[in-house]
């Protein structure tokens, strides 16, 4: 595995970094907050700005794609080599809401460089990480002397990621043909830390449901009737308790069917990460590690499926007590799922299990909301190895591997396009995604440009073999 | 057991029933709603009215007793026989709120007789059942030719029962000496039905608590942290589930210690009652009988302790889902307890058990609110036998025995005065306590007067032996 940087790439980046940063700052000044209707025009302005900049970069095809919500940007730069593989880069140009009053030290939409950090909403999530591909592809061309990229390069930069990507799946299904790719590069994640460069290899999926249980037609007196009729709050409590067995495993029959287990190599690599559980607990604002037996905390959050209570309620909610058997109770559950688990199969298992838990005399409704599939690329996948090499060259050290515990639209890309999904990101936990004073480390941003510059040649070869 | 009515008693009651009903209607016109501050004067007016009427009845001592809230009425009529036992009658002169708009067919505080029923708020709960003692004691004197009752007769008619008797315990502790009695007659309960006269032999007690469990300092992301830290909603669900064992018994160690078990005779008598479970379920607005194995529904609600969830909550409560591990969750529990169980001991058992259930990394608070003791008079207690005989004479058939599943101030009387508590009531389930169109059956009201008239002679003898 080569970890040798390329002086030509570095030189090109150095020469163009001022313009690159000026451009990025211009983009960051557009408050493209997708969740706030008053910023709808700004989101559109952001899409137009990016389209123009991609054209300027050299992409022969640049389009604004409409959705039922905010617009996405699509760009394409075919390789002169017709046999070259196709790669699709994914990111998003919308940002989280931000206001000075939230605790920002400077205006969130007035980018400012302090020392080696660029502060602005979207600096890391995700404009900075989208934008490094523009200088990246130029450096790739300059260093290799090519006039087109080594891969057929496509970009899809959506405008609703911070609003839950409500129209994303429809969008990619609609444009499935034009989006077709041999690999997807997602640039919307981070690394372990400044000193431990990493590549994410997958994300967990998500199944969400709400269970409502009804007992008596109205709250009834617990003195007159208590102890002799089913109590829906008790039923819900028992279902919550039955979700896990004594080893912290999800106790729903069939839940683990087909799961892709962690490999020994992955477990070993995770275990080698400089993980400080006490510090992690501080980040989690929690007071103990707790979960499935036989797995480390990192394995639990990255690679193991979970069942979590997000909300529970029923009966008397006011101050003091009220001696009733409640008419109804509910629980909102979410299940993180991992590679090999299918949302539809998991939902069927949950449904069957819930029905088996319910005593006579209660009625229930179980409602599932939109599920997200898991995605995972095996460590020995050639495309993943190429990403790891590109990052390794940029950082001049071998990179390590992580996963993401959360869920995102990357899985839809893997699913609809039937392509492996790779993650190329340089953000670090201190960047403050969704928080005040979001920033990106300028040195890492440059490493991102550099990794993007190395990637296409390597990937073209890896995917060809 | 004599079931022979007394013609002299019946004749006296017949002669005075018109005046009795006119007086009762006058009292029912006073809207003595203790829960509504705007009726505070009415509650006082009710106490004054009753005091005057008791004086008129012949009670040489009549007093209004102040509390921190609404006033109670105390009256005393000593027997000329110094060796006579002392009996205290308990009832209440305050009523539940009522308004025509709630669904009443007639004004709730404008009593009206339709056929053989008297409609008004308080007709059954509890003014009607307090007031039958006035004509009852006069009929007792007239029929026996006595000028004073056969027992030292005391009445305590409180004014805050419908507000949870917040000052009752203090009141009776304060007047413990003057209230001292060999037996307490509570006239604030009902019978099985018009055709099945019954005597209640006890009430369950009550222990209430709220458990709050805190996990993370704030709601945290279930993708980033779920599955690796304790979830307080899950903890609360597990505690709810652990409350009962597979047989529906309360699984808290020590909970059943010292319990007075049902006797075979009681179980046999309960089983003989004309109980229609389907009809009971309709009253309970529930769809299945459910509870402790090995016990009938009546045994479960009358004679077995319970653990019931009255309210539960935590995490996201809005529409749809939110993928968080909640910062906190709570559960409000109430435990009905039976004779032999001590609230303080039960609270200690709950506390110890809850603490043993909690995983590392959560903090909790467990708060108990005012407990109520259970009360029970054994079937073979001479005073209970006297009450049963008096009811049997009035109804011209042997009475059966019931208990009450609810909890009330009767237990405080048993506890503070260290006296057996007996229940003398003629209300029936269709009377609509706390509901619109509350009524009392006039025939049953007359039986109440009659039973009260028979009771004092019999009780004087029973308690003397």
mmCIF file of C-alpha atoms in Angstrom, chain A residues 204 206 208 210 215-218 220-231 233-242 244-245 248 280-281 283-292 297 300-301 306-326 329-330 332 334 336 359-363 369 404-407, chain B residues 204 206 208 210 215-218 220-231 233-242 244-245 248 280-281 283-292 297 300-301 306-326 329-330 332 334 336 359-363 369 404-407:
data_model
loop_
_atom_site.group_PDB
_atom_site.id
_atom_site.type_symbol
_atom_site.label_atom_id
_atom_site.label_comp_id
_atom_site.label_asym_id
_atom_site.label_seq_id
_atom_site.Cartn_x
_atom_site.Cartn_y
_atom_site.Cartn_z
ATOM 1 C CA UNK A 204 -26.300 1.478 10.255
ATOM 2 C CA UNK A 206 -32.958 2.390 10.768
ATOM 3 C CA UNK A 208 -38.816 3.129 13.332
ATOM 4 C CA UNK A 210 -44.812 3.466 17.214
ATOM 5 C CA UNK A 215 -57.057 -1.014 27.378
ATOM 6 C CA UNK A 216 -60.206 0.433 28.958
ATOM 7 C CA UNK A 217 -62.256 2.830 26.843
ATOM 8 C CA UNK A 218 -61.341 5.585 29.296
ATOM 9 C CA UNK A 220 -60.801 3.856 35.076
ATOM 10 C CA UNK A 221 -60.513 3.863 38.871
ATOM 11 C CA UNK A 222 -57.590 1.751 40.034
ATOM 12 C CA UNK A 223 -59.345 1.024 43.329
ATOM 13 C CA UNK A 224 -62.490 -0.312 41.720
ATOM 14 C CA UNK A 225 -60.871 -2.126 38.820
ATOM 15 C CA UNK A 226 -57.110 -2.254 39.381
ATOM 16 C CA UNK A 227 -55.579 -5.691 39.477
ATOM 17 C CA UNK A 228 -58.387 -7.281 37.504
ATOM 18 C CA UNK A 229 -58.117 -5.833 33.984
ATOM 19 C CA UNK A 230 -55.119 -5.388 31.661
ATOM 20 C CA UNK A 231 -53.283 -2.085 32.134
ATOM 21 C CA UNK A 233 -49.063 1.067 30.475
ATOM 22 C CA UNK A 234 -48.006 -2.205 32.065
ATOM 23 C CA UNK A 235 -48.313 -3.934 28.690
ATOM 24 C CA UNK A 236 -46.080 -1.300 27.089
ATOM 25 C CA UNK A 237 -43.576 -1.590 29.932
ATOM 26 C CA UNK A 238 -43.449 -5.350 29.479
ATOM 27 C CA UNK A 239 -42.845 -4.970 25.759
ATOM 28 C CA UNK A 240 -39.998 -2.551 26.453
ATOM 29 C CA UNK A 241 -38.518 -4.973 28.956
ATOM 30 C CA UNK A 242 -38.909 -7.930 26.588
ATOM 31 C CA UNK A 244 -33.717 -7.315 25.169
ATOM 32 C CA UNK A 245 -32.562 -10.544 26.738
ATOM 33 C CA UNK A 248 -28.471 -7.137 26.049
ATOM 34 C CA UNK A 280 -16.675 9.154 25.013
ATOM 35 C CA UNK A 281 -19.079 9.017 27.963
ATOM 36 C CA UNK A 283 -19.547 13.287 24.806
ATOM 37 C CA UNK A 284 -22.551 11.010 25.304
ATOM 38 C CA UNK A 285 -23.406 12.997 28.459
ATOM 39 C CA UNK A 286 -23.864 9.575 30.015
ATOM 40 C CA UNK A 287 -22.597 7.852 33.123
ATOM 41 C CA UNK A 288 -21.949 4.237 32.172
ATOM 42 C CA UNK A 289 -21.278 2.104 29.133
ATOM 43 C CA UNK A 290 -24.094 -0.402 28.795
ATOM 44 C CA UNK A 291 -25.186 -2.739 26.033
ATOM 45 C CA UNK A 292 -24.854 -6.053 24.290
ATOM 46 C CA UNK A 297 -18.608 0.255 22.939
ATOM 47 C CA UNK A 300 -22.020 -1.582 19.845
ATOM 48 C CA UNK A 301 -22.484 1.827 18.225
ATOM 49 C CA UNK A 306 -30.023 -2.067 18.549
ATOM 50 C CA UNK A 307 -33.518 -1.549 19.899
ATOM 51 C CA UNK A 308 -33.999 1.798 21.574
ATOM 52 C CA UNK A 309 -36.970 3.478 23.263
ATOM 53 C CA UNK A 310 -37.222 7.030 21.908
ATOM 54 C CA UNK A 311 -40.398 7.954 23.737
ATOM 55 C CA UNK A 312 -42.939 6.397 26.046
ATOM 56 C CA UNK A 313 -46.162 7.723 27.491
ATOM 57 C CA UNK A 314 -49.571 6.945 28.871
ATOM 58 C CA UNK A 315 -51.955 7.694 31.723
ATOM 59 C CA UNK A 316 -51.601 10.539 34.153
ATOM 60 C CA UNK A 317 -48.870 13.029 33.257
ATOM 61 C CA UNK A 318 -49.472 15.851 35.749
ATOM 62 C CA UNK A 319 -47.968 16.576 39.143
ATOM 63 C CA UNK A 320 -48.607 14.151 41.987
ATOM 64 C CA UNK A 321 -50.592 10.978 41.548
ATOM 65 C CA UNK A 322 -53.927 9.897 40.134
ATOM 66 C CA UNK A 323 -55.210 6.425 40.840
ATOM 67 C CA UNK A 324 -56.297 5.328 37.396
ATOM 68 C CA UNK A 325 -55.796 2.398 35.110
ATOM 69 C CA UNK A 326 -54.930 4.360 31.941
ATOM 70 C CA UNK A 329 -50.155 3.973 26.398
ATOM 71 C CA UNK A 330 -47.620 4.229 23.617
ATOM 72 C CA UNK A 332 -41.862 4.934 20.089
ATOM 73 C CA UNK A 334 -36.193 2.743 16.777
ATOM 74 C CA UNK A 336 -30.597 0.430 14.187
ATOM 75 C CA UNK A 359 -52.422 -10.112 26.499
ATOM 76 C CA UNK A 360 -56.120 -10.648 25.835
ATOM 77 C CA UNK A 361 -58.285 -7.577 26.226
ATOM 78 C CA UNK A 362 -56.040 -4.907 24.725
ATOM 79 C CA UNK A 363 -56.146 -3.524 21.218
ATOM 80 C CA UNK A 369 -42.324 5.110 9.452
ATOM 81 C CA UNK A 404 -20.944 5.339 11.486
ATOM 82 C CA UNK A 405 -23.638 4.454 14.017
ATOM 83 C CA UNK A 406 -26.160 6.738 12.399
ATOM 84 C CA UNK A 407 -28.164 6.265 9.233
ATOM 85 C CA UNK B 204 -57.980 -1.715 50.522
ATOM 86 C CA UNK B 206 -53.054 2.643 49.100
ATOM 87 C CA UNK B 208 -48.434 5.794 45.856
ATOM 88 C CA UNK B 210 -43.359 8.274 41.482
ATOM 89 C CA UNK B 215 -29.798 8.786 32.015
ATOM 90 C CA UNK B 216 -27.910 11.183 29.738
ATOM 91 C CA UNK B 217 -27.834 14.843 30.750
ATOM 92 C CA UNK B 218 -29.925 15.622 27.675
ATOM 93 C CA UNK B 220 -28.781 12.198 22.800
ATOM 94 C CA UNK B 221 -28.644 10.839 19.256
ATOM 95 C CA UNK B 222 -29.673 7.196 19.117
ATOM 96 C CA UNK B 223 -27.485 6.625 16.042
ATOM 97 C CA UNK B 224 -24.334 7.944 17.663
ATOM 98 C CA UNK B 225 -24.907 6.550 21.141
ATOM 99 C CA UNK B 226 -27.825 4.103 21.074
ATOM 100 C CA UNK B 227 -27.073 0.586 22.220
ATOM 101 C CA UNK B 228 -24.060 1.658 24.264
ATOM 102 C CA UNK B 229 -25.486 3.690 27.171
ATOM 103 C CA UNK B 230 -28.394 3.016 29.540
ATOM 104 C CA UNK B 231 -31.743 4.300 28.271
ATOM 105 C CA UNK B 233 -37.146 4.763 29.283
ATOM 106 C CA UNK B 234 -35.963 1.191 28.931
ATOM 107 C CA UNK B 235 -35.065 1.128 32.620
ATOM 108 C CA UNK B 236 -38.553 2.339 33.545
ATOM 109 C CA UNK B 237 -40.130 -0.232 31.214
ATOM 110 C CA UNK B 238 -38.111 -2.993 32.830
ATOM 111 C CA UNK B 239 -39.198 -1.891 36.282
ATOM 112 C CA UNK B 240 -42.828 -1.909 35.165
ATOM 113 C CA UNK B 241 -42.374 -5.391 33.706
ATOM 114 C CA UNK B 242 -40.602 -6.644 36.828
ATOM 115 C CA UNK B 244 -45.318 -8.737 38.514
ATOM 116 C CA UNK B 245 -44.224 -12.324 38.198
ATOM 117 C CA UNK B 248 -49.561 -11.911 38.159
ATOM 118 C CA UNK B 280 -68.626 -6.132 35.158
ATOM 119 C CA UNK B 281 -66.265 -5.751 32.182
ATOM 120 C CA UNK B 283 -68.709 -1.293 33.773
ATOM 121 C CA UNK B 284 -64.904 -1.415 33.719
ATOM 122 C CA UNK B 285 -65.026 -0.412 30.032
ATOM 123 C CA UNK B 286 -62.498 -3.220 29.597
ATOM 124 C CA UNK B 287 -62.225 -6.228 27.347
ATOM 125 C CA UNK B 288 -60.773 -9.014 29.445
ATOM 126 C CA UNK B 289 -60.390 -10.056 33.046
ATOM 127 C CA UNK B 290 -56.706 -10.221 33.884
ATOM 128 C CA UNK B 291 -54.781 -10.483 37.106
ATOM 129 C CA UNK B 292 -53.320 -12.632 39.842
ATOM 130 C CA UNK B 297 -62.148 -11.071 39.738
ATOM 131 C CA UNK B 300 -58.659 -9.503 42.896
ATOM 132 C CA UNK B 301 -60.420 -6.167 43.288
ATOM 133 C CA UNK B 306 -52.033 -4.832 43.466
ATOM 134 C CA UNK B 307 -49.343 -2.846 41.684
ATOM 135 C CA UNK B 308 -50.712 -0.580 39.000
ATOM 136 C CA UNK B 309 -49.090 1.875 36.583
ATOM 137 C CA UNK B 310 -51.072 5.115 36.696
ATOM 138 C CA UNK B 311 -48.843 7.080 34.370
ATOM 139 C CA UNK B 312 -45.652 6.649 32.430
ATOM 140 C CA UNK B 313 -43.641 9.063 30.318
ATOM 141 C CA UNK B 314 -40.290 9.991 28.891
ATOM 142 C CA UNK B 315 -38.525 11.033 25.705
ATOM 143 C CA UNK B 316 -40.167 12.241 22.560
ATOM 144 C CA UNK B 317 -43.920 12.805 22.913
ATOM 145 C CA UNK B 318 -44.790 14.506 19.611
ATOM 146 C CA UNK B 319 -46.080 13.122 16.348
ATOM 147 C CA UNK B 320 -43.895 10.758 14.338
ATOM 148 C CA UNK B 321 -40.503 9.647 15.552
ATOM 149 C CA UNK B 322 -37.325 11.183 16.901
ATOM 150 C CA UNK B 323 -34.198 9.096 17.182
ATOM 151 C CA UNK B 324 -33.050 9.974 20.661
ATOM 152 C CA UNK B 325 -31.990 8.195 23.780
ATOM 153 C CA UNK B 326 -34.133 10.170 26.250
ATOM 154 C CA UNK B 329 -38.358 8.879 32.107
ATOM 155 C CA UNK B 330 -40.840 8.478 34.926
ATOM 156 C CA UNK B 332 -46.282 6.799 38.609
ATOM 157 C CA UNK B 334 -49.991 2.905 43.007
ATOM 158 C CA UNK B 336 -53.473 -1.257 46.714
ATOM 159 C CA UNK B 359 -28.395 -0.451 36.212
ATOM 160 C CA UNK B 360 -25.167 1.482 36.597
ATOM 161 C CA UNK B 361 -25.134 4.915 35.027
ATOM 162 C CA UNK B 362 -28.646 6.106 35.856
ATOM 163 C CA UNK B 363 -29.716 8.305 38.726
ATOM 164 C CA UNK B 369 -47.135 10.519 48.530
ATOM 165 C CA UNK B 404 -64.411 -2.277 48.658
ATOM 166 C CA UNK B 405 -61.447 -2.211 46.301
ATOM 167 C CA UNK B 406 -60.916 1.490 46.862
ATOM 168 C CA UNK B 407 -59.322 3.269 49.784
#
